[in-house]
Tab-separated table of N, CA and C in Angstrom:
chain	number	residue	atom	x	y	z
A	550	SER	N	-187.051	36.806	70.412
A	550	SER	CA	-187.972	37.175	70.929
A	550	SER	C	-189.138	37.286	69.973
A	551	HIS	N	-188.752	37.593	68.624
A	551	HIS	CA	-189.829	37.600	67.685
A	551	HIS	C	-190.222	36.281	67.009
A	552	ASP	N	-191.440	36.242	66.791
A	552	ASP	CA	-192.176	34.890	66.590
A	552	ASP	C	-191.958	34.753	64.835
A	553	SER	N	-191.608	33.398	64.304
A	553	SER	CA	-191.393	33.556	62.947
A	553	SER	C	-192.691	33.533	62.034
A	554	ASP	N	-193.826	33.355	62.837
A	554	ASP	CA	-194.932	33.480	61.999
A	554	ASP	C	-195.472	34.991	62.157
A	555	SER	N	-194.878	35.833	62.715
A	555	SER	CA	-195.454	37.209	62.710
A	555	SER	C	-195.673	37.716	61.080
A	556	PRO	N	-196.456	38.448	61.081
A	556	PRO	CA	-196.886	39.109	59.833
A	556	PRO	C	-195.531	39.722	59.105
A	557	ARG	N	-194.742	40.299	59.670
A	557	ARG	CA	-193.620	40.779	59.153
A	557	ARG	C	-192.634	39.907	58.363
A	558	HIS	N	-192.751	38.598	58.852
A	558	HIS	CA	-191.836	37.735	58.307
A	558	HIS	C	-192.535	36.633	57.292
A	559	LYS	N	-193.873	36.847	57.008
A	559	LYS	CA	-194.518	35.873	56.126
A	559	LYS	C	-194.047	36.020	54.790
A	560	SER	N	-193.955	37.003	54.277
A	560	SER	CA	-193.683	37.157	52.897
A	560	SER	C	-192.128	37.772	52.756
A	561	PRO	N	-191.221	36.798	52.210
A	561	PRO	CA	-189.908	37.170	51.782
A	561	PRO	C	-189.488	38.165	50.964
A	562	ASP	N	-190.480	38.293	49.974
A	562	ASP	CA	-190.320	39.012	48.737
A	562	ASP	C	-190.673	40.390	48.864
A	563	ARG	N	-191.241	40.625	50.173
A	563	ARG	CA	-191.783	42.005	50.418
A	563	ARG	C	-190.741	43.056	50.225
A	564	ARG	N	-191.149	44.290	49.681
A	564	ARG	CA	-189.947	45.467	49.554
A	564	ARG	C	-190.331	46.220	50.769
A	565	GLY	N	-189.870	47.340	50.847
A	565	GLY	CA	-190.057	48.284	51.956
A	565	GLY	C	-191.196	49.239	51.548
A	566	ASP	N	-192.033	49.179	50.627
A	566	ASP	CA	-192.876	50.160	50.247
A	566	ASP	C	-194.317	49.653	50.531
A	567	GLY	N	-194.476	49.051	51.487
A	567	GLY	CA	-195.834	48.515	51.886
A	567	GLY	C	-196.481	47.236	50.903
A	568	GLY	N	-195.574	46.595	50.222
A	568	GLY	CA	-196.130	45.475	49.141
A	568	GLY	C	-196.826	45.879	47.938
A	569	TYR	N	-196.997	47.364	47.843
A	569	TYR	CA	-197.674	47.777	46.709
A	569	TYR	C	-196.724	47.950	45.604
A	570	ARG	N	-197.223	47.563	44.376
A	570	ARG	CA	-196.210	47.818	43.259
A	570	ARG	C	-196.931	48.793	42.583
A	571	ARG	N	-196.273	49.533	41.696
A	571	ARG	CA	-196.894	50.667	40.970
A	571	ARG	C	-197.081	50.015	39.744
A	572	SER	N	-198.170	50.299	38.909
A	572	SER	CA	-198.523	49.701	37.723
A	572	SER	C	-197.774	50.713	36.468
A	573	PRO	N	-197.392	50.018	35.474
A	573	PRO	CA	-196.705	50.894	34.469
A	573	PRO	C	-197.676	52.208	34.112
A	574	ASP	N	-198.935	52.195	33.971
A	574	ASP	CA	-199.797	53.215	33.748
A	574	ASP	C	-200.036	54.491	34.564
A	575	ASN	N	-199.410	54.107	35.868
A	575	ASN	CA	-199.548	55.121	36.837
A	575	ASN	C	-198.273	55.922	36.799
A	576	ARG	N	-197.256	55.600	36.086
A	576	ARG	CA	-196.001	56.273	36.023
A	576	ARG	C	-196.028	57.396	35.192
A	577	ARG	N	-195.270	58.201	35.413
A	577	ARG	CA	-195.306	59.657	34.586
A	577	ARG	C	-194.792	59.176	33.101
A	578	GLN	N	-195.454	59.744	32.243
A	578	GLN	CA	-195.252	59.324	30.842
A	578	GLN	C	-193.975	60.205	30.208
A	579	ASN	N	-193.869	61.535	30.820
A	579	ASN	CA	-192.751	62.343	30.228
A	579	ASN	C	-192.068	63.006	31.508
A	580	ALA	N	-190.862	62.586	31.801
A	580	ALA	CA	-190.373	63.052	32.980
A	580	ALA	C	-190.419	64.500	32.925
A	581	SER	N	-189.847	65.295	31.836
A	581	SER	CA	-189.779	66.808	31.890
A	581	SER	C	-190.573	66.933	30.377
A	582	PRO	N	-191.621	67.665	30.452
A	582	PRO	CA	-192.602	67.906	29.463
A	582	PRO	C	-191.582	69.157	28.234
A	583	LYS	N	-191.825	68.887	27.163
A	583	LYS	CA	-191.109	69.675	26.273
A	583	LYS	C	-191.903	70.914	26.136
A	584	ARG	N	-191.255	71.912	26.152
A	584	ARG	CA	-191.686	73.419	26.190
A	584	ARG	C	-191.924	73.705	24.766
A	585	ASP	N	-192.711	74.697	24.181
A	585	ASP	CA	-192.910	75.112	22.977
A	585	ASP	C	-191.725	76.037	22.833
A	586	LYS	N	-190.899	75.957	21.857
A	586	LYS	CA	-189.727	76.936	21.706
A	586	LYS	C	-190.292	78.325	21.228
A	587	LYS	N	-190.004	79.239	21.988
A	587	LYS	CA	-190.279	80.618	21.558
A	587	LYS	C	-189.420	80.972	20.727
A	588	LYS	N	-189.673	82.027	19.983
A	588	LYS	CA	-188.840	82.790	19.002
A	588	LYS	C	-187.705	83.627	19.865
A	589	SER	N	-186.652	83.706	19.515
A	589	SER	CA	-185.731	84.579	20.307
A	589	SER	C	-185.931	85.803	20.035
A	590	PRO	N	-185.557	86.680	21.040
A	590	PRO	CA	-185.865	88.295	20.847
A	590	PRO	C	-185.031	88.669	19.741
A	591	PRO	N	-185.328	89.759	19.165
A	591	PRO	CA	-184.598	90.449	18.150
A	591	PRO	C	-183.372	90.950	18.847
A	592	ALA	N	-182.244	90.745	17.894
A	592	ALA	CA	-181.044	91.141	18.311
A	592	ALA	C	-181.003	92.485	18.647
A	593	LYS	N	-180.245	93.051	19.902
A	593	LYS	CA	-179.996	94.231	20.440
A	593	LYS	C	-179.046	95.007	19.564
A	594	LYS	N	-179.134	96.198	19.471
A	594	LYS	CA	-178.187	97.092	18.689
A	594	LYS	C	-177.174	97.117	19.870
A	595	GLY	N	-175.774	97.014	19.225
A	595	GLY	CA	-174.803	97.333	20.325
A	595	GLY	C	-174.508	98.665	20.294
A	596	MET	N	-173.870	98.532	21.586
A	596	MET	CA	-173.884	100.517	22.038
A	596	MET	C	-172.746	101.171	21.144
A	597	ASP	N	-172.891	102.180	20.942
A	597	ASP	CA	-171.968	102.807	20.151
A	597	ASP	C	-170.850	103.397	21.271
A	598	GLU	N	-169.651	103.733	20.560
A	598	GLU	CA	-168.415	104.191	21.426
A	598	GLU	C	-168.803	105.258	22.584
A	599	GLU	N	-169.386	106.126	22.189
A	599	GLU	CA	-170.166	107.485	23.024
A	599	GLU	C	-170.573	106.847	24.139
A	600	GLU	N	-171.610	105.931	23.881
A	600	GLU	CA	-172.481	105.179	25.053
A	600	GLU	C	-172.003	104.478	25.781
A	601	LYS	N	-170.643	103.554	25.248
A	601	LYS	CA	-169.908	102.740	25.993
A	601	LYS	C	-168.991	103.911	27.058
A	602	ALA	N	-168.509	104.684	26.396
A	602	ALA	CA	-167.615	105.543	27.312
A	602	ALA	C	-168.207	106.114	28.437
A	603	ARG	N	-169.465	106.782	28.113
A	603	ARG	CA	-170.365	107.197	29.075
A	603	ARG	C	-170.666	106.169	30.219
A	604	LYS	N	-171.059	104.985	29.946
A	604	LYS	CA	-171.392	103.950	31.004
A	604	LYS	C	-170.157	103.535	31.705
A	605	LEU	N	-169.033	103.586	31.150
A	605	LEU	CA	-167.856	103.227	31.692
A	605	LEU	C	-167.228	104.149	32.817
A	606	ALA	N	-167.618	105.555	32.484
A	606	ALA	CA	-167.246	106.757	33.254
A	606	ALA	C	-168.205	106.737	34.325
A	607	GLU	N	-169.625	106.333	34.187
A	607	GLU	CA	-170.408	106.051	35.442
A	607	GLU	C	-170.125	104.980	36.291
A	608	MET	N	-169.593	104.128	35.697
A	608	MET	CA	-169.355	102.822	36.613
A	608	MET	C	-167.938	103.258	37.459
A	609	MET	N	-167.074	103.947	36.804
A	609	MET	CA	-165.830	104.113	37.335
A	609	MET	C	-166.021	105.035	38.680
A	610	GLU	N	-167.187	106.216	38.379
A	610	GLU	CA	-167.299	107.241	39.414
A	610	GLU	C	-168.227	106.274	40.466
A	611	ASN	N	-169.014	105.506	40.283
A	611	ASN	CA	-169.586	104.707	41.269
A	611	ASN	C	-168.747	103.974	42.111
A	612	ALA	N	-167.698	103.456	41.487
A	612	ALA	CA	-166.875	102.487	42.196
A	612	ALA	C	-165.792	103.385	43.279
A	613	SER	N	-165.654	104.541	42.722
A	613	SER	CA	-164.682	105.418	43.637
A	613	SER	C	-165.462	105.802	44.609
A	614	TRP	N	-166.717	106.138	44.587
A	614	TRP	CA	-167.775	106.530	45.543
A	614	TRP	C	-167.841	105.488	46.463
A	615	ARG	N	-168.014	104.282	46.103
A	615	ARG	CA	-168.082	103.053	46.992
A	615	ARG	C	-166.909	102.942	47.774
A	616	ASP	N	-165.533	103.171	47.009
A	616	ASP	CA	-164.472	103.051	47.872
A	616	ASP	C	-164.464	104.082	49.153
A	617	GLU	N	-164.744	105.358	48.670
A	617	GLU	CA	-164.894	106.251	49.693
A	617	GLU	C	-165.802	105.972	50.909
A	618	GLN	N	-166.929	105.383	50.484
A	618	GLN	CA	-167.854	105.046	51.453
A	618	GLN	C	-167.316	103.962	52.615
A	619	ARG	N	-166.626	102.909	51.887
A	619	ARG	CA	-166.338	101.890	52.612
A	619	ARG	C	-165.005	102.403	53.364
A	620	SER	N	-164.011	102.872	52.803
A	620	SER	CA	-163.036	103.634	53.597
A	620	SER	C	-163.539	104.321	54.879
A	621	LYS	N	-164.655	105.183	54.821
A	621	LYS	CA	-165.085	105.940	55.963
A	621	LYS	C	-165.669	104.893	57.055
A	622	LYS	N	-166.395	103.956	56.667
A	622	LYS	CA	-166.901	102.966	57.391
A	622	LYS	C	-165.996	102.100	58.277
A	623	VAL	N	-164.854	101.739	57.440
A	623	VAL	CA	-163.988	101.031	58.207
A	623	VAL	C	-163.337	101.841	59.008
A	624	GLN	N	-162.992	103.231	58.742
A	624	GLN	CA	-162.252	104.210	59.706
A	624	GLN	C	-163.043	104.235	61.075
A	625	ALA	N	-164.339	104.398	60.722
A	625	ALA	CA	-165.152	104.515	61.765
A	625	ALA	C	-165.277	103.410	62.774
A	626	TYR	N	-165.254	102.317	62.027
A	626	TYR	CA	-165.196	100.839	63.086
A	626	TYR	C	-164.069	100.938	63.771
A	627	ARG	N	-162.986	101.018	62.918
A	627	ARG	CA	-161.533	101.024	63.555
A	627	ARG	C	-161.398	101.872	64.802
A	628	ASP	N	-161.769	103.211	64.698
A	628	ASP	CA	-161.918	104.062	65.830
A	628	ASP	C	-162.759	103.725	67.108
A	629	GLN	N	-164.037	103.222	66.822
A	629	GLN	CA	-164.907	102.818	67.477
A	629	GLN	C	-164.272	101.525	68.471
A	630	GLU	N	-163.560	100.675	67.765
A	630	GLU	CA	-162.796	99.507	68.323
A	630	GLU	C	-161.686	99.924	69.296
A	631	LEU	N	-161.047	100.970	68.917
A	631	LEU	CA	-159.996	101.806	69.746
A	631	LEU	C	-160.438	102.017	70.782
A	632	LYS	N	-161.647	102.876	70.749
A	632	LYS	CA	-162.371	103.665	71.979
A	632	LYS	C	-162.697	102.554	72.959
A	633	GLU	N	-163.268	101.510	72.506
A	633	GLU	CA	-163.787	100.367	73.478
A	633	GLU	C	-162.523	99.863	74.147
A	634	GLN	N	-161.643	99.552	73.421
A	634	GLN	CA	-160.379	98.913	74.215
A	634	GLN	C	-159.846	99.938	75.195
A	635	GLU	N	-159.728	101.267	74.949
A	635	GLU	CA	-159.376	102.018	75.771
A	635	GLU	C	-160.080	102.022	77.127
A	636	ASP	N	-161.458	102.002	76.851
A	636	ASP	CA	-162.510	101.986	77.970
A	636	ASP	C	-162.102	100.885	78.913
A	637	ILE	N	-161.852	99.898	78.200
A	637	ILE	CA	-161.646	98.389	79.024
A	637	ILE	C	-160.418	98.490	79.921
A	638	LYS	N	-159.373	99.037	79.192
A	638	LYS	CA	-157.912	99.217	79.965
A	638	LYS	C	-158.434	100.285	80.954
A	639	ARG	N	-159.025	101.348	81.021
A	639	ARG	CA	-159.197	102.360	81.797
A	639	ARG	C	-159.971	101.683	83.100
A	640	GLU	N	-161.056	100.792	82.674
A	640	GLU	CA	-161.969	100.338	83.938
A	640	GLU	C	-161.565	99.048	84.531
A	641	HIS	N	-160.479	98.657	83.731
A	641	HIS	CA	-159.920	97.328	84.433
A	641	HIS	C	-159.124	97.646	85.749
A	642	ASP	N	-159.228	96.823	86.751
A	642	ASP	CA	-158.490	97.052	87.936
A	642	ASP	C	-157.750	95.593	87.975
A	643	SER	N	-156.368	95.841	87.907
A	643	SER	CA	-155.615	94.481	87.944
A	643	SER	C	-155.279	94.032	89.244
A	644	GLY	N	-155.553	94.853	90.396
A	644	GLY	CA	-154.824	94.569	91.508
A	644	GLY	C	-156.389	93.940	92.453
A	645	PHE	N	-157.451	94.060	91.697
A	645	PHE	CA	-158.700	93.953	92.569
A	645	PHE	C	-158.777	92.494	93.216
A	646	MET	N	-158.523	91.524	92.422
A	646	MET	CA	-158.488	90.131	93.248
A	646	MET	C	-157.427	90.147	94.511
A	647	GLN	N	-156.223	90.723	94.200
A	647	GLN	CA	-155.270	90.606	95.493
A	647	GLN	C	-155.855	91.289	96.584
A	648	ARG	N	-156.296	92.516	96.455
A	648	ARG	CA	-156.835	93.235	97.512
A	648	ARG	C	-157.990	92.416	98.280
A	649	GLU	N	-158.958	91.870	97.411
A	649	GLU	CA	-160.015	91.339	98.002
A	649	GLU	C	-159.586	89.876	98.820
A	650	LEU	N	-158.625	89.116	98.298
A	650	LEU	CA	-157.994	88.183	99.031
A	650	LEU	C	-157.306	88.312	100.410
A	651	LYS	N	-156.584	89.285	100.295
A	651	LYS	CA	-155.923	89.846	101.541
A	651	LYS	C	-156.927	90.537	102.451
A	652	LYS	N	-157.989	91.147	102.189
A	652	LYS	CA	-158.915	91.446	103.049
A	652	LYS	C	-159.754	90.395	103.678
A	653	ALA	N	-160.173	89.272	102.672
A	653	ALA	CA	-160.901	88.118	103.262
A	653	ALA	C	-159.810	87.321	104.364
A	654	ALA	N	-158.471	87.275	103.878
A	654	ALA	CA	-157.621	86.545	104.870
A	654	ALA	C	-157.217	87.183	106.275
A	655	ALA	N	-157.165	88.558	106.182
A	655	ALA	CA	-157.185	89.326	107.506
A	655	ALA	C	-158.534	89.322	108.319
A	656	THR	N	-159.689	89.230	107.755
A	656	THR	CA	-160.665	89.123	108.627
A	656	THR	C	-161.316	87.746	109.053
A	657	SER	N	-160.623	86.542	108.580
A	657	SER	CA	-161.184	85.314	108.749
A	657	SER	C	-160.255	84.702	109.674
A	658	SER	N	-160.727	83.841	110.661
A	658	SER	CA	-159.900	82.934	111.376
A	658	SER	C	-159.603	81.824	110.957
A	659	VAL	N	-158.908	80.836	111.519
A	659	VAL	CA	-158.630	79.433	111.183
A	659	VAL	C	-159.999	78.590	111.138
A	660	GLU	N	-160.835	78.952	112.362
A	660	GLU	CA	-162.002	78.126	112.608
A	660	GLU	C	-163.073	78.646	111.594
A	661	SER	N	-163.169	79.842	111.122
A	661	SER	CA	-164.119	80.298	110.063
A	661	SER	C	-163.841	79.615	108.917
A	662	ARG	N	-162.547	79.543	108.485
A	662	ARG	CA	-161.923	79.195	107.223
A	662	ARG	C	-162.395	77.548	107.396
A	663	ILE	N	-162.255	76.858	108.327
A	663	ILE	CA	-162.529	75.376	108.268
A	663	ILE	C	-163.886	75.247	108.155
A	664	LYS	N	-164.751	75.825	108.811
A	664	LYS	CA	-166.171	75.856	108.725
A	664	LYS	C	-166.751	76.110	107.414
A	665	SER	N	-166.114	77.121	106.511
A	665	SER	CA	-166.657	77.406	105.384
A	665	SER	C	-166.030	76.417	104.450
A	666	ASN	N	-165.078	75.959	104.671
A	666	ASN	CA	-164.709	74.907	103.488
A	666	ASN	C	-164.750	73.242	104.033
A	667	LYS	N	-165.732	73.028	105.088
A	667	LYS	CA	-165.746	71.704	105.599
A	667	LYS	C	-166.550	70.926	104.478
A	668	HIS	N	-167.168	71.374	103.524
A	668	HIS	CA	-167.758	70.568	102.359
A	668	HIS	C	-166.674	69.937	101.274
A	669	ASN	N	-165.516	70.837	101.338
A	669	ASN	CA	-164.543	70.060	100.367
A	669	ASN	C	-163.310	69.359	100.980
A	670	ILE	N	-163.519	69.197	102.341
A	670	ILE	CA	-162.470	68.186	102.981
A	670	ILE	C	-162.844	66.879	102.767
């Protein structure tokens, strides 16, 4: 259904970019500009043994505090989950459907069941 003289098919060398070619002077000259190298900061003094020990003790104390907090939160979550499960078990009535089906069967006649089910026949 396409006409071979349509503008789409006139130039076989046409690329997918609208026919325009980028001239070399429009291209970026430097893909990544070089940055001036800054002087490296002066070397830091190493921590002395006392400061290292103090930092280590602080980190250990922080880690034990976090473990305690995590344990408390996990236990609270487990307690909440257990309570929810118990509530579900207490509120669930396993014989509900059987009672309702028996009640419906006892009150309906064959005629009413056929009328209510006539769309499925």
